PDB file of C-alpha atoms and ligand atoms in Angstrom:
ATOM      1  CA  MET A   1       0.000   0.000   0.000  1.00 58.00           C
ATOM      2  CA  PRO A   2       1.434   3.458  -0.874  1.00 65.00           C
ATOM      3  CA  HIS A   3       2.230   6.008   1.853  1.00 70.00           C
ATOM      4  CA  ALA A   4      -1.087   7.385   3.151  1.00 69.00           C
ATOM      5  CA  ALA A   5      -0.537  10.836   1.604  1.00 69.00           C
ATOM      6  CA  LEU A   6       0.146   9.285  -1.820  1.00 88.00           C
ATOM      7  CA  ARG A   7      -3.065   7.281  -1.983  1.00 95.00           C
ATOM      8  CA  LYS A   8      -5.046   8.040  -5.104  1.00 97.00           C
ATOM      9  CA  ILE A   9      -8.582   8.887  -4.040  1.00 98.00           C
ATOM     10  CA  ASP A  10     -11.793   9.815  -5.866  1.00 98.00           C
ATOM     11  CA  CYS A  11     -13.327  12.228  -3.338  1.00 98.00           C
ATOM     12  CA  HIS A  12     -16.937  12.140  -4.580  1.00 98.00           C
ATOM     13  CA  VAL A  13     -18.715   8.798  -5.105  1.00 98.00           C
ATOM     14  CA  HIS A  14     -22.387   8.369  -4.238  1.00 96.00           C
ATOM     15  CA  LEU A  15     -23.790   5.314  -2.549  1.00 96.00           C
ATOM     16  CA  ILE A  16     -27.417   4.756  -3.518  1.00 93.00           C
ATOM     17  CA  GLY A  17     -29.882   2.100  -2.439  1.00 92.00           C
ATOM     18  CA  ASP A  18     -33.528   1.075  -2.351  1.00 89.00           C
ATOM     19  CA  GLY A  19     -33.738  -0.516   1.099  1.00 93.00           C
ATOM     20  CA  SER A  20     -33.964  -4.031  -0.364  1.00 92.00           C
ATOM     21  CA  SER A  21     -31.237  -5.313   1.995  1.00 94.00           C
ATOM     22  CA  GLY A  22     -32.789  -3.647   5.056  1.00 95.00           C
ATOM     23  CA  SER A  23     -30.547  -0.590   4.618  1.00 97.00           C
ATOM     24  CA  ASP A  24     -33.397   1.973   5.071  1.00 97.00           C
ATOM     25  CA  CYS A  25     -32.168   3.694   1.899  1.00 95.00           C
ATOM     26  CA  TRP A  26     -34.772   4.961  -0.541  1.00 93.00           C
ATOM     27  CA  LEU A  27     -34.874   6.360  -4.005  1.00 87.00           C
ATOM     28  CA  ARG A  28     -37.978   8.342  -4.888  1.00 81.00           C
ATOM     29  CA  LEU A  29     -38.172   9.447  -8.456  1.00 69.00           C
ATOM     30  CA  LYS A  30     -41.585  10.939  -9.111  1.00 69.00           C
ATOM     31  CA  ALA A  31     -40.870  13.285 -12.007  1.00 71.00           C
ATOM     32  CA  ILE A  32     -40.153  11.777 -15.422  1.00 73.00           C
ATOM     33  CA  PRO A  33     -36.828  13.663 -15.916  1.00 70.00           C
ATOM     34  CA  HIS A  34     -35.551  12.305 -12.578  1.00 71.00           C
ATOM     35  CA  ARG A  35     -36.651   8.773 -13.495  1.00 75.00           C
ATOM     36  CA  LEU A  36     -34.834   9.109 -16.786  1.00 77.00           C
ATOM     37  CA  MET A  37     -31.742  10.377 -14.973  1.00 73.00           C
ATOM     38  CA  ALA A  38     -31.850   7.346 -12.633  1.00 77.00           C
ATOM     39  CA  ARG A  39     -31.936   5.012 -15.641  1.00 80.00           C
ATOM     40  CA  ILE A  40     -28.914   6.768 -17.166  1.00 78.00           C
ATOM     41  CA  MET A  41     -27.059   6.538 -13.844  1.00 77.00           C
ATOM     42  CA  VAL A  42     -27.747   2.815 -13.462  1.00 82.00           C
ATOM     43  CA  HIS A  43     -26.599   2.330 -17.047  1.00 82.00           C
ATOM     44  CA  GLU A  44     -23.369   4.232 -16.234  1.00 77.00           C
ATOM     45  CA  ALA A  45     -22.776   1.838 -13.343  1.00 78.00           C
ATOM     46  CA  ASP A  46     -23.068  -0.945 -15.928  1.00 80.00           C
ATOM     47  CA  LEU A  47     -26.143  -2.423 -14.247  1.00 83.00           C
ATOM     48  CA  PRO A  48     -29.445  -3.449 -15.889  1.00 82.00           C
ATOM     49  CA  SER A  49     -32.346  -1.024 -15.301  1.00 82.00           C
ATOM     50  CA  SER A  50     -34.198  -3.907 -13.576  1.00 83.00           C
ATOM     51  CA  VAL A  51     -32.066  -3.180 -10.462  1.00 82.00           C
ATOM     52  CA  LEU A  52     -34.154  -0.002 -10.028  1.00 80.00           C
ATOM     53  CA  ARG A  53     -37.104  -2.273  -9.245  1.00 78.00           C
ATOM     54  CA  GLU A  54     -35.340  -4.680  -6.908  1.00 77.00           C
ATOM     55  CA  GLY A  55     -32.008  -5.427  -5.310  1.00 88.00           C
ATOM     56  CA  LEU A  56     -30.295  -2.069  -5.849  1.00 90.00           C
ATOM     57  CA  ASP A  57     -28.554  -2.091  -2.416  1.00 94.00           C
ATOM     58  CA  THR A  58     -26.533  -5.243  -3.036  1.00 94.00           C
ATOM     59  CA  HIS A  59     -25.948  -4.643  -6.748  1.00 92.00           C
ATOM     60  CA  ILE A  60     -24.527  -1.153  -6.206  1.00 93.00           C
ATOM     61  CA  GLU A  61     -22.253  -2.215  -3.329  1.00 96.00           C
ATOM     62  CA  ARG A  62     -20.865  -5.138  -5.348  1.00 95.00           C
ATOM     63  CA  ARG A  63     -20.451  -2.987  -8.446  1.00 94.00           C
ATOM     64  CA  LEU A  64     -18.627  -0.254  -6.528  1.00 96.00           C
ATOM     65  CA  VAL A  65     -16.180  -2.759  -5.058  1.00 98.00           C
ATOM     66  CA  ALA A  66     -15.450  -4.098  -8.565  1.00 97.00           C
ATOM     67  CA  LEU A  67     -15.109  -0.596 -10.057  1.00 97.00           C
ATOM     68  CA  VAL A  68     -12.632   0.611  -7.427  1.00 98.00           C
ATOM     69  CA  ARG A  69     -10.606  -2.614  -7.577  1.00 98.00           C
ATOM     70  CA  GLY A  70     -10.580  -2.476 -11.378  1.00 98.00           C
ATOM     71  CA  SER A  71      -9.330   1.129 -11.452  1.00 98.00           C
ATOM     72  CA  SER A  72      -6.000   2.795 -10.677  1.00 98.00           C
ATOM     73  CA  LEU A  73      -7.564   4.315  -7.539  1.00 98.00           C
ATOM     74  CA  ASP A  74      -6.572   3.245  -4.030  1.00 97.00           C
ATOM     75  CA  ALA A  75      -9.901   4.305  -2.504  1.00 97.00           C
ATOM     76  CA  VAL A  76     -13.011   6.450  -2.938  1.00 98.00           C
ATOM     77  CA  VAL A  77     -14.873   8.740  -0.551  1.00 98.00           C
ATOM     78  CA  LEU A  78     -18.357   7.205  -0.386  1.00 98.00           C
ATOM     79  CA  LEU A  79     -21.226   9.551   0.422  1.00 98.00           C
ATOM     80  CA  ALA A  80     -24.328   9.272   2.602  1.00 98.00           C
ATOM     81  CA  GLN A  81     -27.308  11.522   1.863  1.00 98.00           C
ATOM     82  CA  ASP A  82     -29.514  13.027   4.577  1.00 98.00           C
ATOM     83  CA  ILE A  83     -33.117  14.101   3.979  1.00 97.00           C
ATOM     84  CA  PRO A  84     -34.114  17.797   3.644  1.00 97.00           C
ATOM     85  CA  HIS A  85     -35.175  19.630   6.815  1.00 98.00           C
ATOM     86  CA  ARG A  86     -36.828  22.948   7.545  1.00 97.00           C
ATOM     87  CA  ASP A  87     -34.624  25.521   9.307  1.00 96.00           C
ATOM     88  CA  ASP A  88     -36.497  24.689  12.543  1.00 96.00           C
ATOM     89  CA  GLY A  89     -35.460  21.039  12.297  1.00 96.00           C
ATOM     90  CA  THR A  90     -38.705  19.575  10.873  1.00 97.00           C
ATOM     91  CA  PRO A  91     -37.800  16.709   8.516  1.00 97.00           C
ATOM     92  CA  LEU A  92     -39.112  17.043   4.947  1.00 95.00           C
ATOM     93  CA  PRO A  93     -38.772  13.510   3.530  1.00 93.00           C
ATOM     94  CA  ASP A  94     -41.276  14.251   0.733  1.00 90.00           C
ATOM     95  CA  LYS A  95     -38.920  16.895  -0.679  1.00 91.00           C
ATOM     96  CA  GLY A  96     -36.003  14.485  -1.016  1.00 90.00           C
ATOM     97  CA  ALA A  97     -35.169  12.309  -4.005  1.00 87.00           C
ATOM     98  CA  PHE A  98     -32.958   9.775  -2.251  1.00 91.00           C
ATOM     99  CA  PHE A  99     -31.797   8.870   1.216  1.00 96.00           C
ATOM    100  CA  VAL A 100     -28.699   6.988   2.347  1.00 98.00           C
ATOM    101  CA  PRO A 101     -28.524   6.802   6.172  1.00 98.00           C
ATOM    102  CA  ASN A 102     -25.180   7.200   7.921  1.00 98.00           C
ATOM    103  CA  LYS A 103     -25.494   3.862   9.675  1.00 98.00           C
ATOM    104  CA  TYR A 104     -25.773   1.975   6.389  1.00 98.00           C
ATOM    105  CA  LEU A 105     -22.968   4.017   4.791  1.00 98.00           C
ATOM    106  CA  LEU A 106     -20.705   3.283   7.763  1.00 98.00           C
ATOM    107  CA  ASP A 107     -21.594  -0.450   7.567  1.00 98.00           C
ATOM    108  CA  VAL A 108     -20.742  -0.609   3.854  1.00 98.00           C
ATOM    109  CA  CYS A 109     -17.443   1.246   4.444  1.00 98.00           C
ATOM    110  CA  ALA A 110     -16.584  -1.052   7.362  1.00 97.00           C
ATOM    111  CA  ARG A 111     -17.014  -4.073   5.070  1.00 98.00           C
ATOM    112  CA  HIS A 112     -14.379  -2.661   2.670  1.00 97.00           C
ATOM    113  CA  PRO A 113     -12.222  -0.299   4.753  1.00 96.00           C
ATOM    114  CA  GLU A 114      -9.352  -0.378   2.256  1.00 96.00           C
ATOM    115  CA  LEU A 115     -11.607   0.825  -0.595  1.00 97.00           C
ATOM    116  CA  PHE A 116     -14.224   3.131   0.951  1.00 98.00           C
ATOM    117  CA  ILE A 117     -13.730   6.259   3.098  1.00 97.00           C
ATOM    118  CA  PRO A 118     -17.048   7.295   4.712  1.00 97.00           C
ATOM    119  CA  ALA A 119     -18.553  10.757   4.157  1.00 98.00           C
ATOM    120  CA  VAL A 120     -21.590  10.960   6.424  1.00 98.00           C
ATOM    121  CA  SER A 121     -24.429  13.434   5.912  1.00 98.00           C
ATOM    122  CA  ILE A 122     -26.137  15.324   8.766  1.00 98.00           C
ATOM    123  CA  HIS A 123     -28.531  18.238   8.290  1.00 98.00           C
ATOM    124  CA  PRO A 124     -27.325  20.690  10.980  1.00 98.00           C
ATOM    125  CA  ALA A 125     -30.940  21.672  11.843  1.00 98.00           C
ATOM    126  CA  ARG A 126     -31.716  18.110  12.971  1.00 97.00           C
ATOM    127  CA  ARG A 127     -32.629  17.949  16.641  1.00 97.00           C
ATOM    128  CA  ASP A 128     -30.092  15.157  17.077  1.00 98.00           C
ATOM    129  CA  ALA A 129     -27.472  16.796  14.828  1.00 98.00           C
ATOM    130  CA  MET A 130     -24.772  17.075  17.513  1.00 98.00           C
ATOM    131  CA  ASP A 131     -25.391  13.550  18.832  1.00 98.00           C
ATOM    132  CA  GLU A 132     -25.328  12.123  15.313  1.00 98.00           C
ATOM    133  CA  LEU A 133     -22.082  14.012  14.632  1.00 98.00           C
ATOM    134  CA  ASP A 134     -20.615  12.421  17.788  1.00 98.00           C
ATOM    135  CA  ARG A 135     -21.788   8.963  16.692  1.00 98.00           C
ATOM    136  CA  CYS A 136     -20.262   9.385  13.231  1.00 98.00           C
ATOM    137  CA  LEU A 137     -16.968  10.745  14.625  1.00 97.00           C
ATOM    138  CA  LEU A 138     -16.782   7.806  16.995  1.00 97.00           C
ATOM    139  CA  ALA A 139     -17.286   5.458  14.033  1.00 97.00           C
ATOM    140  CA  GLY A 140     -14.267   7.108  12.372  1.00 96.00           C
ATOM    141  CA  ALA A 141     -15.939   9.427   9.842  1.00 97.00           C
ATOM    142  CA  ARG A 142     -13.800  12.457   8.926  1.00 96.00           C
ATOM    143  CA  VAL A 143     -15.790  13.807   5.976  1.00 98.00           C
ATOM    144  CA  LEU A 144     -19.337  15.207   5.978  1.00 98.00           C
ATOM    145  CA  LYS A 145     -21.354  15.726   2.783  1.00 98.00           C
ATOM    146  CA  LEU A 146     -24.125  18.289   2.317  1.00 98.00           C
ATOM    147  CA  LEU A 147     -26.159  19.392  -0.696  1.00 97.00           C
ATOM    148  CA  PRO A 148     -27.426  22.768   0.597  1.00 97.00           C
ATOM    149  CA  ASN A 149     -29.816  23.794  -2.199  1.00 96.00           C
ATOM    150  CA  CYS A 150     -31.584  20.394  -2.204  1.00 95.00           C
ATOM    151  CA  LEU A 151     -31.449  19.659   1.556  1.00 97.00           C
ATOM    152  CA  ASN A 152     -32.252  23.274   2.544  1.00 97.00           C
ATOM    153  CA  VAL A 153     -29.066  23.974   4.525  1.00 98.00           C
ATOM    154  CA  ASP A 154     -28.446  27.698   4.962  1.00 98.00           C
ATOM    155  CA  TYR A 155     -24.789  27.913   6.035  1.00 98.00           C
ATOM    156  CA  ALA A 156     -25.424  31.490   7.249  1.00 98.00           C
ATOM    157  CA  ASP A 157     -27.845  30.324   9.983  1.00 98.00           C
ATOM    158  CA  ALA A 158     -26.163  31.308  13.272  1.00 97.00           C
ATOM    159  CA  ARG A 159     -27.770  28.314  15.044  1.00 97.00           C
ATOM    160  CA  TYR A 160     -25.438  25.992  13.102  1.00 98.00           C
ATOM    161  CA  ARG A 161     -22.245  27.603  14.433  1.00 98.00           C
ATOM    162  CA  PRO A 162     -21.633  25.049  17.230  1.00 98.00           C
ATOM    163  CA  PHE A 163     -22.012  22.304  14.604  1.00 98.00           C
ATOM    164  CA  TRP A 164     -19.271  23.844  12.398  1.00 98.00           C
ATOM    165  CA  GLU A 165     -17.105  24.464  15.462  1.00 98.00           C
ATOM    166  CA  LYS A 166     -17.359  20.830  16.478  1.00 98.00           C
ATOM    167  CA  MET A 167     -16.496  19.740  12.931  1.00 98.00           C
ATOM    168  CA  ALA A 168     -13.435  22.031  12.945  1.00 98.00           C
ATOM    169  CA  ALA A 169     -12.300  20.794  16.374  1.00 98.00           C
ATOM    170  CA  SER A 170     -12.658  17.200  15.146  1.00 97.00           C
ATOM    171  CA  ARG A 171     -10.813  17.956  11.864  1.00 96.00           C
ATOM    172  CA  MET A 172     -13.792  16.895   9.858  1.00 97.00           C
ATOM    173  CA  ILE A 173     -13.847  18.019   6.219  1.00 98.00           C
ATOM    174  CA  LEU A 174     -17.044  19.484   4.737  1.00 98.00           C
ATOM    175  CA  LEU A 175     -17.689  18.326   1.173  1.00 98.00           C
ATOM    176  CA  SER A 176     -20.408  20.688  -0.006  1.00 98.00           C
ATOM    177  CA  HIS A 177     -22.256  20.763  -3.285  1.00 97.00           C
ATOM    178  CA  THR A 178     -21.951  24.240  -4.848  1.00 97.00           C
ATOM    179  CA  GLY A 179     -23.737  25.699  -7.882  1.00 95.00           C
ATOM    180  CA  GLY A 180     -27.012  24.581  -9.458  1.00 89.00           C
ATOM    181  CA  GLU A 181     -28.362  21.045  -9.463  1.00 87.00           C
ATOM    182  CA  LEU A 182     -30.157  19.506 -12.408  1.00 80.00           C
ATOM    183  CA  SER A 183     -30.536  15.847 -11.464  1.00 77.00           C
ATOM    184  CA  LEU A 184     -32.383  16.339  -8.139  1.00 82.00           C
ATOM    185  CA  PRO A 185     -35.273  18.537  -6.911  1.00 85.00           C
ATOM    186  CA  VAL A 186     -34.017  21.904  -5.591  1.00 91.00           C
ATOM    187  CA  ILE A 187     -35.673  23.480  -2.514  1.00 92.00           C
ATOM    188  CA  ASP A 188     -33.857  26.842  -2.438  1.00 93.00           C
ATOM    189  CA  PRO A 189     -31.625  27.789  -5.408  1.00 93.00           C
ATOM    190  CA  LYS A 190     -29.997  30.681  -3.459  1.00 95.00           C
ATOM    191  CA  LEU A 191     -28.262  28.127  -1.219  1.00 97.00           C
ATOM    192  CA  ALA A 192     -26.105  27.071  -4.200  1.00 96.00           C
ATOM    193  CA  ASP A 193     -23.942  30.198  -3.672  1.00 97.00           C
ATOM    194  CA  PRO A 194     -20.412  29.198  -2.515  1.00 98.00           C
ATOM    195  CA  ARG A 195     -20.008  32.535  -0.700  1.00 98.00           C
ATOM    196  CA  LEU A 196     -22.245  31.086   2.044  1.00 98.00           C
ATOM    197  CA  LEU A 197     -19.393  28.681   2.836  1.00 98.00           C
ATOM    198  CA  ARG A 198     -17.568  31.531   4.572  1.00 98.00           C
ATOM    199  CA  HIS A 199     -19.592  30.654   7.696  1.00 98.00           C
ATOM    200  CA  PRO A 200     -18.190  27.122   8.222  1.00 98.00           C
ATOM    201  CA  LEU A 201     -14.798  28.412   6.944  1.00 98.00           C
ATOM    202  CA  ASP A 202     -14.891  31.165   9.579  1.00 98.00           C
ATOM    203  CA  CYS A 203     -15.270  28.459  12.213  1.00 98.00           C
ATOM    204  CA  GLY A 204     -12.118  26.738  10.932  1.00 97.00           C
ATOM    205  CA  VAL A 205     -13.697  23.947   8.862  1.00 98.00           C
ATOM    206  CA  THR A 206     -11.784  22.681   5.808  1.00 98.00           C
ATOM    207  CA  VAL A 207     -14.208  22.830   2.886  1.00 98.00           C
ATOM    208  CA  ILE A 208     -14.271  21.179  -0.535  1.00 98.00           C
ATOM    209  CA  ALA A 209     -16.664  22.956  -2.911  1.00 98.00           C
ATOM    210  CA  ALA A 210     -18.022  20.192  -5.140  1.00 98.00           C
ATOM    211  CA  HIS A 211     -18.260  20.952  -8.884  1.00 97.00           C
ATOM    212  CA  CYS A 212     -16.409  24.256  -8.262  1.00 98.00           C
ATOM    213  CA  ALA A 213     -19.757  26.103  -8.135  1.00 97.00           C
ATOM    214  CA  GLY A 214     -20.380  25.993 -11.873  1.00 96.00           C
ATOM    215  CA  ARG A 215     -23.584  25.804 -13.863  1.00 91.00           C
ATOM    216  CA  SER A 216     -25.500  22.528 -13.963  1.00 87.00           C
ATOM    217  CA  GLY A 217     -27.826  23.651 -16.766  1.00 80.00           C
ATOM    218  CA  LEU A 218     -27.972  26.437 -19.309  1.00 80.00           C
ATOM    219  CA  TRP A 219     -29.595  29.172 -17.272  1.00 83.00           C
ATOM    220  CA  ASP A 220     -28.618  28.820 -13.624  1.00 88.00           C
ATOM    221  CA  PRO A 221     -26.057  31.274 -12.199  1.00 92.00           C
ATOM    222  CA  ASP A 222     -22.346  30.493 -12.611  1.00 95.00           C
ATOM    223  CA  TYR A 223     -20.557  31.021  -9.285  1.00 97.00           C
ATOM    224  CA  THR A 224     -17.108  29.683 -10.269  1.00 98.00           C
ATOM    225  CA  ALA A 225     -15.498  33.163 -10.405  1.00 97.00           C
ATOM    226  CA  ALA A 226     -16.805  33.885  -6.886  1.00 97.00           C
ATOM    227  CA  LEU A 227     -15.312  30.607  -5.639  1.00 98.00           C
ATOM    228  CA  LEU A 228     -11.918  31.289  -7.245  1.00 98.00           C
ATOM    229  CA  ASP A 229     -11.882  34.732  -5.571  1.00 97.00           C
ATOM    230  CA  MET A 230     -12.447  33.019  -2.224  1.00 98.00           C
ATOM    231  CA  PHE A 231      -9.366  30.796  -2.679  1.00 97.00           C
ATOM    232  CA  ASP A 232      -7.112  33.823  -1.921  1.00 95.00           C
ATOM    233  CA  LYS A 233      -8.762  34.523   1.382  1.00 96.00           C
ATOM    234  CA  TRP A 234      -9.380  30.950   2.591  1.00 96.00           C
ATOM    235  CA  PRO A 235      -6.402  28.581   2.487  1.00 96.00           C
ATOM    236  CA  ARG A 236      -8.643  25.792   3.810  1.00 96.00           C
ATOM    237  CA  LEU A 237     -10.995  26.048   0.832  1.00 98.00           C
ATOM    238  CA  PHE A 238     -10.706  23.608  -2.078  1.00 98.00           C
ATOM    239  CA  GLY A 239     -12.822  22.556  -5.057  1.00 98.00           C
ATOM    240  CA  ASP A 240     -13.491  19.207  -6.696  1.00 98.00           C
ATOM    241  CA  ASN A 241     -13.798  18.485 -10.406  1.00 98.00           C
ATOM    242  CA  SER A 242     -16.638  15.996  -9.921  1.00 97.00           C
ATOM    243  CA  ALA A 243     -19.241  15.651 -12.692  1.00 95.00           C
ATOM    244  CA  LEU A 244     -17.242  18.013 -14.896  1.00 96.00           C
ATOM    245  CA  CYS A 245     -17.092  15.435 -17.707  1.00 94.00           C
ATOM    246  CA  ALA A 246     -20.886  15.686 -17.958  1.00 88.00           C
ATOM    247  CA  PRO A 247     -22.094  17.525 -21.093  1.00 85.00           C
ATOM    248  CA  LEU A 248     -23.290  20.735 -19.380  1.00 86.00           C
ATOM    249  CA  ARG A 249     -20.977  20.988 -16.369  1.00 93.00           C
ATOM    250  CA  CYS A 250     -17.846  20.720 -18.551  1.00 94.00           C
ATOM    251  CA  GLN A 251     -17.987  24.504 -19.148  1.00 94.00           C
ATOM    252  CA  THR A 252     -16.390  24.853 -15.699  1.00 96.00           C
ATOM    253  CA  LEU A 253     -13.220  22.954 -16.706  1.00 97.00           C
ATOM    254  CA  PRO A 254     -11.344  25.762 -18.539  1.00 96.00           C
ATOM    255  CA  LYS A 255     -11.919  28.096 -15.565  1.00 97.00           C
ATOM    256  CA  ILE A 256     -10.272  25.853 -12.965  1.00 98.00           C
ATOM    257  CA  LEU A 257      -7.341  24.502 -14.995  1.00 97.00           C
ATOM    258  CA  PRO A 258      -5.114  27.651 -14.980  1.00 96.00           C
ATOM    259  CA  GLU A 259      -2.647  28.400 -12.163  1.00 93.00           C
ATOM    260  CA  PRO A 260      -3.034  28.995  -9.282  1.00 95.00           C
ATOM    261  CA  ALA A 261      -6.606  27.588  -9.023  1.00 96.00           C
ATOM    262  CA  ARG A 262      -5.569  24.116 -10.277  1.00 96.00           C
ATOM    263  CA  HIS A 263      -3.547  23.494  -7.103  1.00 96.00           C
ATOM    264  CA  ARG A 264      -6.732  23.690  -5.051  1.00 98.00           C
ATOM    265  CA  ILE A 265      -8.645  21.085  -7.056  1.00 98.00           C
ATOM    266  CA  LEU A 266      -9.320  17.477  -5.976  1.00 98.00           C
ATOM    267  CA  HIS A 267     -10.229  14.617  -8.262  1.00 98.00           C
ATOM    268  CA  GLY A 268     -13.854  13.470  -8.032  1.00 98.00           C
ATOM    269  CA  SER A 269     -16.172  11.601 -10.381  1.00 97.00           C
ATOM    270  CA  ASP A 270     -19.667  12.072  -8.852  1.00 95.00           C
ATOM    271  CA  PHE A 271     -20.453   8.418  -9.630  1.00 94.00           C
ATOM    272  CA  PRO A 272     -23.095   7.416 -10.807  1.00 91.00           C
ATOM    273  CA  VAL A 273     -23.335  10.630 -12.847  1.00 88.00           C
ATOM    274  CA  ALA A 274     -22.528  10.074 -16.540  1.00 86.00           C
ATOM    275  CA  VAL A 275     -18.872  10.509 -17.622  1.00 92.00           C
ATOM    276  CA  ASN A 276     -18.561  11.382 -21.274  1.00 93.00           C
ATOM    277  CA  GLY A 277     -15.772  12.922 -23.361  1.00 96.00           C
ATOM    278  CA  PHE A 278     -18.190  14.709 -25.694  1.00 96.00           C
ATOM    279  CA  GLY A 279     -18.306  17.966 -23.695  1.00 95.00           C
ATOM    280  CA  PRO A 280     -14.506  18.256 -23.213  1.00 96.00           C
ATOM    281  CA  TRP A 281     -14.030  17.464 -26.945  1.00 97.00           C
ATOM    282  CA  ARG A 282     -16.593  20.119 -27.973  1.00 95.00           C
ATOM    283  CA  LEU A 283     -14.687  22.671 -25.883  1.00 96.00           C
ATOM    284  CA  GLY A 284     -11.382  21.678 -27.549  1.00 96.00           C
ATOM    285  CA  LEU A 285      -9.924  20.303 -24.292  1.00 97.00           C
ATOM    286  CA  ILE A 286      -9.301  16.831 -25.791  1.00 97.00           C
ATOM    287  CA  ASN A 287      -9.013  15.587 -29.368  1.00 97.00           C
ATOM    288  CA  ARG A 288     -11.426  13.264 -31.139  1.00 97.00           C
ATOM    289  CA  GLU A 289      -9.074  10.258 -30.731  1.00 97.00           C
ATOM    290  CA  THR A 290      -8.976  10.714 -26.920  1.00 98.00           C
ATOM    291  CA  TRP A 291     -12.756  10.950 -26.845  1.00 97.00           C
ATOM    292  CA  ARG A 292     -12.935   7.738 -28.921  1.00 97.00           C
ATOM    293  CA  GLN A 293     -10.477   5.945 -26.616  1.00 97.00           C
ATOM    294  CA  SER A 294     -12.454   7.009 -23.535  1.00 97.00           C
ATOM    295  CA  ARG A 295     -15.572   5.324 -24.955  1.00 95.00           C
ATOM    296  CA  HIS A 296     -13.723   2.001 -24.910  1.00 95.00           C
ATOM    297  CA  GLN A 297     -13.043   2.247 -21.174  1.00 95.00           C
ATOM    298  CA  PRO A 298     -15.937   0.336 -19.564  1.00 93.00           C
ATOM    299  CA  ASN A 299     -14.962   1.226 -15.964  1.00 95.00           C
ATOM    300  CA  VAL A 300     -16.664   4.584 -15.404  1.00 95.00           C
ATOM    301  CA  LEU A 301     -14.302   5.593 -12.544  1.00 97.00           C
ATOM    302  CA  GLN A 302     -11.265   4.875 -14.736  1.00 98.00           C
ATOM    303  CA  ARG A 303     -12.866   6.638 -17.728  1.00 97.00           C
ATOM    304  CA  ASP A 304     -13.196   9.755 -15.586  1.00 97.00           C
ATOM    305  CA  ILE A 305      -9.502   9.534 -14.554  1.00 98.00           C
ATOM    306  CA  PHE A 306      -8.451   8.995 -18.196  1.00 98.00           C
ATOM    307  CA  LEU A 307     -10.408  12.038 -19.372  1.00 98.00           C
ATOM    308  CA  LYS A 308      -9.295  14.294 -16.503  1.00 98.00           C
ATOM    309  CA  HIS A 309      -5.639  13.398 -17.213  1.00 98.00           C
ATOM    310  CA  ALA A 310      -6.088  14.160 -20.926  1.00 98.00           C
ATOM    311  CA  ILE A 311      -7.761  17.468 -20.031  1.00 97.00           C
ATOM    312  CA  GLY A 312      -4.725  18.539 -17.962  1.00 97.00           C
ATOM    313  CA  PHE A 313      -5.189  17.352 -14.375  1.00 97.00           C
ATOM    314  CA  ASP A 314      -2.243  15.341 -13.040  1.00 95.00           C
ATOM    315  CA  ASP A 315      -1.638  12.843 -10.221  1.00 94.00           C
ATOM    316  CA  SER A 316      -1.541  15.638  -7.623  1.00 96.00           C
ATOM    317  CA  HIS A 317      -5.301  15.997  -8.104  1.00 97.00           C
ATOM    318  CA  LEU A 318      -5.741  12.321  -7.278  1.00 98.00           C
ATOM    319  CA  THR A 319      -3.568  12.454  -4.144  1.00 97.00           C
ATOM    320  CA  ARG A 320      -4.794  15.801  -2.793  1.00 97.00           C
ATOM    321  CA  MET A 321      -7.647  14.235  -0.787  1.00 97.00           C
ATOM    322  CA  ALA A 322      -5.150  12.001   1.051  1.00 95.00           C
ATOM    323  CA  GLU A 323      -2.866  14.985   1.722  1.00 94.00           C
ATOM    324  CA  LEU A 324      -5.820  16.963   3.022  1.00 92.00           C
ATOM    325  CA  SER A 325      -6.985  14.210   5.378  1.00 85.00           C
ATOM    326  CA  ASP A 326      -3.406  13.967   6.673  1.00 74.00           C
ATOM    327  CA  VAL A 327      -3.076  17.645   7.503  1.00 63.00           C
ATOM    328  CA  VAL A 328      -6.521  18.728   8.700  1.00 56.00           C
TER     329      VAL A 328
HETATM  330 ZN1  LIG B 401     -22.604  14.437  -6.071  1.00 91.16          ZN
END
């Protein structure tokens, strides 16, 4: 095994499930576009769409193990997903599209500790938020994932300060979605703004801004410039390049490749989001032959690494997560 700081890690891999193994996970896809998206995602994971009807828990876990083992990665950060809550702590399960409880995530990670690093998810308005944070820390979790615009997490809410302070004191990294979101229902689009991250940053939390705050569609605001401005002020702020090989999000790539921003970027795939070389080719970031070669790579995690390398990211982007977990 390489030295801990040299481990190649994909910092953004979703666990999904349907509860079929008793996991308590659920996947609720009412709207047709979201159902379509789920089919595409299952296809990307190289699974038949029948798994959406039954047995998703076990199929996804097995598939993820095979994908990580069959790639040049040492490990992936595997993400839980909390349900949305009102600011007063009332749960809003009907507003969520999928749920992956921390307990299940931690169980899956414990079954494959060499491959999976747990990123738990706790809405800070939850009445048991601090207790759940304690439980997760005790279980060894050092990354917490939030999707503020879909879960309704307003980082500016002063009531959450003790939560950020505890995270900082425990050296827990916040992996936060930033920018718009197309594949899931959004509760409050304003919460996509990365400038709200100054609140947890102010408390000393190390933050990774997922997707570097770019556009997810054609019309939502592009916050990447605002995020890059923040890099100067906040040395503990980073970005990930997850989902940036998707056809619309790829517009963010040319903005984060130049110096000095590139040194703050971590490698992430956003599995099971589609990874396709079409967008990078259309932008002139890769040639047609590279795009063609990428289509022959059946392992979606490896395809993402292949494309990101060809686009201009190097091994430092793959090892940055390990360096970060070593120093925070
Ligand atoms: Zn994601």
